[in-house]
Short mmCIF file of C-alpha atoms in Angstrom, two decimals:
data_model
loop_
_atom_site.label_atom_id
_atom_site.label_comp_id
_atom_site.label_asym_id
_atom_site.label_seq_id
_atom_site.Cartn_x
_atom_site.Cartn_y
_atom_site.Cartn_z
CA UNK H 4 0.00 0.00 0.00
CA UNK H 5 2.76 2.46 0.97
CA UNK H 6 4.78 1.47 -2.10
CA UNK H 7 1.81 2.18 -4.37
CA UNK H 8 1.25 5.50 -2.62
CA UNK H 9 4.88 6.59 -3.09
CA UNK H 10 4.86 5.46 -6.71
CA UNK H 11 1.70 7.44 -7.52
CA UNK H 12 3.02 10.56 -5.82
CA UNK H 13 6.20 10.35 -7.88
CA UNK H 14 4.29 9.81 -11.12
CA UNK H 15 1.90 12.69 -10.45
CA UNK H 16 4.50 15.32 -9.61
CA UNK H 17 6.82 14.22 -12.42
CA UNK H 18 4.21 15.17 -15.03
CA UNK H 19 3.78 18.93 -15.32
CA UNK H 20 0.89 18.51 -17.72
CA UNK H 21 -1.04 16.51 -15.12
CA UNK H 22 -0.47 19.19 -12.49
CA UNK H 23 -1.57 21.95 -14.86
CA UNK H 24 -4.65 20.01 -15.94
CA UNK H 25 -5.59 19.40 -12.30
CA UNK H 26 -5.54 23.16 -11.70
CA UNK H 27 -7.20 24.14 -14.99
CA UNK H 28 -10.72 24.53 -13.56
CA UNK H 29 -9.45 26.59 -10.62
CA UNK H 30 -7.54 28.89 -12.99
CA UNK H 31 -10.62 29.25 -15.20
CA UNK H 32 -12.72 30.25 -12.17
CA UNK H 33 -10.13 32.88 -11.17
CA UNK H 34 -10.03 34.32 -14.69
CA UNK H 35 -13.84 34.41 -14.93
CA UNK H 36 -14.03 36.05 -11.52
CA UNK H 37 -11.61 38.85 -12.37
CA UNK H 38 -12.95 39.31 -15.92
CA UNK H 39 -16.71 39.10 -15.40
CA UNK H 40 -18.02 38.04 -11.99
CA UNK H 41 -16.17 40.31 -9.56
CA UNK H 42 -17.80 43.56 -10.66
CA UNK H 43 -21.26 41.97 -10.48
CA UNK H 44 -20.66 40.80 -6.91
CA UNK H 45 -19.28 44.20 -5.94
CA UNK H 46 -22.38 45.93 -7.31
CA UNK H 47 -24.73 43.56 -5.51
CA UNK H 48 -22.82 44.09 -2.24
CA UNK H 49 -22.41 47.85 -2.68
CA UNK H 50 -24.70 48.77 0.27
CA UNK H 51 -22.46 46.79 2.64
CA UNK H 52 -19.01 47.42 4.08
CA UNK H 53 -16.01 45.79 2.40
CA UNK H 54 -18.17 43.93 -0.10
CA UNK H 55 -15.16 43.30 -2.33
CA UNK H 56 -13.33 41.47 0.44
CA UNK H 57 -16.41 39.36 1.10
CA UNK H 58 -16.62 38.47 -2.60
CA UNK H 59 -12.91 37.62 -2.76
CA UNK H 60 -13.03 35.24 0.20
CA UNK H 61 -16.31 33.75 -0.97
CA UNK H 62 -14.97 32.83 -4.41
CA UNK H 63 -11.66 31.58 -2.95
CA UNK H 64 -13.61 29.21 -0.70
CA UNK H 65 -15.40 27.76 -3.72
CA UNK H 66 -12.16 27.44 -5.66
CA UNK H 67 -10.63 25.40 -2.84
CA UNK H 68 -13.55 22.96 -2.99
CA UNK H 69 -13.15 22.63 -6.77
CA UNK H 70 -9.36 22.24 -6.54
CA UNK H 71 -9.72 19.34 -4.12
CA UNK H 72 -12.06 17.50 -6.47
CA UNK H 73 -10.12 18.07 -9.70
CA UNK H 74 -6.69 17.35 -8.19
CA UNK H 75 -7.88 14.18 -6.46
CA UNK H 76 -9.69 12.99 -9.58
CA UNK H 77 -6.57 13.31 -11.71
CA UNK H 78 -4.49 11.63 -9.02
CA UNK H 79 -6.88 8.65 -8.88
CA UNK H 80 -6.88 8.50 -12.69
CA UNK H 81 -3.58 6.62 -12.44
CA UNK H 82 -5.68 3.66 -11.32
CA UNK H 83 -7.44 3.54 -14.70
CA UNK H 84 -4.12 3.89 -16.51
CA UNK H 85 -2.77 0.91 -14.57
CA UNK H 86 -5.85 -1.20 -15.34
CA UNK H 87 -5.83 -0.41 -19.06
CA UNK H 88 -2.08 -0.97 -19.42
CA UNK H 89 -2.08 -4.29 -17.57
CA UNK H 90 0.09 -3.04 -14.71
CA UNK H 91 -2.66 -4.00 -12.27
CA UNK H 92 -2.04 -7.67 -13.06
CA UNK H 93 1.69 -7.13 -12.53
CA UNK H 94 0.99 -5.67 -9.09
CA UNK H 95 -1.02 -8.75 -8.18
CA UNK H 96 1.91 -10.99 -9.11
CA UNK H 97 3.83 -9.32 -6.26
CA UNK H 98 1.13 -10.58 -3.85
CA UNK H 99 -0.27 -7.06 -3.48
CA UNK H 100 -4.04 -7.28 -2.95
CA UNK H 101 -6.46 -5.22 -5.03
CA UNK H 102 -7.65 -3.55 -1.84
CA UNK H 103 -4.09 -2.48 -0.98
CA UNK H 104 -3.63 -1.09 -4.49
CA UNK H 105 -6.84 0.92 -4.24
CA UNK H 106 -5.98 2.22 -0.77
CA UNK H 107 -2.50 3.18 -1.96
CA UNK H 108 -4.13 5.20 -4.74
CA UNK H 109 -6.55 6.72 -2.23
CA UNK H 110 -3.80 7.79 0.19
CA UNK H 111 -1.65 9.31 -2.55
CA UNK H 112 -4.71 11.18 -3.84
CA UNK H 113 -5.43 12.61 -0.38
CA UNK H 114 -1.86 13.90 -0.10
CA UNK H 115 -1.94 15.36 -3.61
CA UNK H 116 -5.28 17.04 -2.92
CA UNK H 117 -3.93 18.66 0.24
CA UNK H 118 -0.76 19.92 -1.48
CA UNK H 119 -2.63 21.36 -4.48
CA UNK H 120 -5.22 23.05 -2.28
CA UNK H 121 -2.48 24.59 -0.15
CA UNK H 122 -0.82 25.92 -3.31
CA UNK H 123 -4.06 27.43 -4.63
CA UNK H 124 -4.92 28.80 -1.18
CA UNK H 125 -1.55 30.53 -0.94
CA UNK H 126 -1.70 31.95 -4.47
CA UNK H 127 -5.32 33.07 -4.20
CA UNK H 128 -4.93 34.64 -0.78
CA UNK H 129 -1.75 36.36 -1.91
CA UNK H 130 -3.52 37.86 -4.94
CA UNK H 131 -6.51 39.08 -2.93
CA UNK H 132 -4.26 40.49 -0.21
CA UNK H 133 -2.27 42.50 -2.74
CA UNK H 134 -5.29 43.67 -4.73
CA UNK H 135 -7.97 44.25 -2.09
CA UNK H 136 -6.20 44.07 1.27
CA UNK H 137 -7.77 40.79 2.36
CA UNK H 138 -6.33 39.68 5.71
CA UNK H 139 -7.01 36.25 7.18
CA UNK H 140 -6.83 35.72 10.97
CA UNK H 141 -4.58 32.92 12.23
CA UNK H 142 -7.55 30.96 13.60
CA UNK H 143 -9.17 30.95 10.15
CA UNK H 144 -5.97 29.75 8.51
CA UNK H 145 -5.57 26.87 10.97
CA UNK H 146 -9.20 25.76 10.66
CA UNK H 147 -9.00 26.07 6.87
CA UNK H 148 -6.08 23.63 6.86
CA UNK H 149 -8.27 21.11 8.65
CA UNK H 150 -11.00 21.68 6.07
CA UNK H 151 -8.43 21.12 3.30
CA UNK H 152 -7.70 17.66 4.68
CA UNK H 153 -11.39 16.78 4.97
CA UNK H 154 -12.12 18.04 1.46
CA UNK H 155 -9.22 15.99 0.11
CA UNK H 156 -10.47 12.84 1.82
CA UNK H 157 -14.05 13.13 0.53
CA UNK H 158 -12.89 14.17 -2.97
CA UNK H 159 -10.53 11.18 -3.12
CA UNK H 160 -13.29 8.84 -1.94
CA UNK H 161 -15.70 10.17 -4.59
CA UNK H 162 -13.06 9.97 -7.33
CA UNK H 163 -12.17 6.41 -6.32
CA UNK H 164 -15.84 5.38 -6.42
CA UNK H 165 -16.27 6.90 -9.90
CA UNK H 166 -13.05 5.52 -11.38
CA UNK H 167 -13.43 2.07 -9.84
CA UNK H 168 -15.93 1.25 -12.57
CA UNK H 169 -13.92 2.84 -15.41
CA UNK H 170 -11.53 0.63 -17.37
CA UNK H 171 -11.06 2.55 -20.61
CA UNK H 172 -8.22 5.06 -20.53
CA UNK H 173 -9.58 6.94 -23.55
CA UNK H 174 -12.58 8.14 -21.55
CA UNK H 175 -10.46 9.83 -18.87
CA UNK H 176 -10.02 13.16 -20.67
CA UNK H 177 -13.70 13.74 -21.35
CA UNK H 178 -14.64 12.49 -17.90
CA UNK H 179 -12.07 14.80 -16.30
CA UNK H 180 -13.49 17.78 -18.20
CA UNK H 181 -17.00 16.86 -17.07
CA UNK H 182 -15.91 16.53 -13.44
CA UNK H 183 -14.13 19.87 -13.54
CA UNK H 184 -17.12 21.67 -15.04
CA UNK H 185 -19.73 20.08 -12.78
CA UNK H 186 -17.67 20.60 -9.62
CA UNK H 187 -17.59 24.33 -10.32
CA UNK H 188 -21.36 24.57 -10.71
CA UNK H 189 -22.27 22.15 -7.92
CA UNK H 190 -19.96 23.91 -5.47
CA UNK H 191 -21.80 27.16 -6.14
CA UNK H 192 -18.78 28.96 -7.60
CA UNK H 193 -20.27 30.23 -10.84
CA UNK H 194 -23.77 30.88 -9.51
CA UNK H 195 -24.66 31.32 -5.80
CA UNK H 196 -26.95 28.61 -4.48
CA UNK H 197 -29.76 31.06 -3.69
CA UNK H 198 -29.95 32.11 -7.35
CA UNK H 199 -30.82 28.57 -8.46
CA UNK H 200 -34.31 27.02 -8.59
CA UNK H 201 -35.31 24.51 -5.93
CA UNK H 202 -34.39 21.50 -8.08
CA UNK H 203 -30.92 22.92 -8.67
CA UNK H 204 -30.38 23.48 -4.96
CA UNK H 205 -31.53 19.94 -4.21
CA UNK H 206 -29.03 18.50 -6.70
CA UNK H 207 -26.23 20.55 -5.15
CA UNK H 208 -27.07 19.20 -1.69
CA UNK H 209 -26.37 15.68 -3.00
CA UNK H 210 -22.82 16.64 -3.96
CA UNK H 211 -20.19 16.55 -1.17
CA UNK H 212 -18.25 19.44 -2.72
CA UNK H 213 -21.13 21.79 -1.88
CA UNK H 214 -20.60 21.01 1.82
CA UNK H 215 -16.84 21.49 1.41
CA UNK H 216 -17.44 24.93 -0.12
CA UNK H 217 -19.88 25.74 2.68
CA UNK H 218 -17.33 24.68 5.29
CA UNK H 219 -14.59 26.81 3.75
CA UNK H 220 -16.94 29.80 3.58
CA UNK H 221 -18.04 29.44 7.17
CA UNK H 222 -14.43 29.29 8.34
CA UNK H 223 -12.86 31.93 6.10
CA UNK H 224 -15.79 34.38 6.18
CA UNK H 225 -16.38 34.16 9.92
CA UNK H 226 -14.81 37.55 10.71
CA UNK H 227 -15.71 39.19 7.40
CA UNK H 228 -19.41 38.48 7.91
CA UNK H 229 -19.35 40.61 11.06
CA UNK H 230 -17.92 43.52 9.09
CA UNK H 231 -19.91 43.22 5.88
CA UNK H 232 -23.29 42.32 7.38
CA UNK H 233 -22.80 43.64 10.90
CA UNK H 234 -25.62 46.19 10.54
CA UNK H 235 -28.36 43.83 9.33
CA UNK H 236 -30.81 41.84 11.43
CA UNK H 237 -30.21 38.20 12.27
CA UNK H 238 -33.00 37.11 9.93
CA UNK H 239 -31.55 39.13 7.05
CA UNK H 240 -28.08 37.73 7.72
CA UNK H 241 -29.50 34.20 7.58
CA UNK H 242 -31.05 34.99 4.20
CA UNK H 243 -27.76 36.25 2.82
CA UNK H 244 -25.91 33.21 4.17
CA UNK H 245 -28.44 30.90 2.50
CA UNK H 246 -28.12 32.83 -0.77
CA UNK H 247 -24.33 32.59 -0.82
CA UNK H 248 -24.14 28.98 0.38
CA UNK H 249 -22.61 29.78 3.76
CA UNK H 250 -24.33 26.80 5.28
CA UNK H 251 -26.82 24.65 3.36
CA UNK H 252 -30.48 24.54 4.23
CA UNK H 253 -31.49 21.15 5.62
CA UNK H 254 -34.84 20.71 7.38
CA UNK H 255 -35.33 24.46 7.35
CA UNK H 256 -32.03 25.21 9.13
CA UNK H 257 -28.64 26.21 7.76
CA UNK H 258 -25.86 23.75 8.49
CA UNK H 259 -23.09 24.80 10.84
CA UNK H 260 -19.38 24.23 10.21
CA UNK H 261 -19.48 21.24 12.56
CA UNK H 262 -22.45 19.75 10.72
CA UNK H 263 -20.78 20.27 7.34
CA UNK H 264 -17.73 18.43 8.69
CA UNK H 265 -19.84 15.52 9.93
CA UNK H 266 -21.68 15.30 6.61
CA UNK H 267 -18.39 15.22 4.72
CA UNK H 268 -17.15 12.48 7.04
CA UNK H 269 -20.32 10.49 6.40
CA UNK H 270 -19.93 10.96 2.63
CA UNK H 271 -16.33 9.71 2.84
CA UNK H 272 -17.25 6.58 4.78
CA UNK H 273 -20.20 5.85 2.51
CA UNK H 274 -18.19 6.27 -0.69
CA UNK H 275 -15.36 4.06 0.56
CA UNK H 276 -17.99 1.46 1.49
CA UNK H 277 -19.28 1.63 -2.09
CA UNK H 278 -15.75 1.01 -3.38
CA UNK H 279 -15.43 -1.99 -1.04
CA UNK H 280 -18.69 -3.43 -2.37
CA UNK H 281 -17.52 -2.94 -5.99
CA UNK H 282 -14.31 -4.85 -5.23
CA UNK H 283 -16.21 -7.68 -3.53
CA UNK H 284 -18.62 -7.98 -6.46
CA UNK H 285 -15.71 -8.19 -8.88
CA UNK H 286 -13.97 -10.86 -6.83
CA UNK H 287 -17.13 -12.92 -6.57
CA UNK H 288 -17.69 -12.61 -10.32
CA UNK H 289 -14.34 -14.15 -11.19
#
């Protein structure tokens, strides 16, 4: 398992094209934000204090959720490459179990997801600090690092579940593009959750990345919310939080950061259980 993990880490970071492709969606979101979306958010938040800082942190939170999913997906893609090339059979000849191979891929993906999110977090925060004076308190930075780990775990588990049933290497490119595009929409990066119809919001609530984005927003916007919306009533603040996906509405109540974390943990366990079932079914079918 550890050998597979080390091998996958080496393969991933030795290919610059893979790294760039993993970050492509995040870079697209940043470009779209600066070119088109930022001014719209600033106008909509004009009545409030430091609306630009709120918008910056809000979009950065969504980008972190997307980065975790795209980076982990491309890291797990090595599993499909190994299956299509026949290397999986070679691994089995060394008495390495299929479960160990999958877990090695999972662990390497978690590490890759954390590293890539940290890189994007540093670059994004640096840009927003230079341009708009965004300052992040130490507590927020520490908690955000914990959220990075959780997002990487659930993104790796989801990617492993998806790619466990894929055997054809030729489908990876189109599937990767689809994952990158959908993760942006389902995390509420391009369009805030409150701007979507009820069916769209329901679909988003079925995607773990939406809870990752919510968790990042609750952590990173904790202090900024007091500045930007400090003059509004509690009910109005709740409405704005629901609109911008700072907590997801479940049973009429917005989720807290702790609840988002628990939901992400449950998603991770459930998805890994699905992978375990897939492996058992394959073994029994042989």
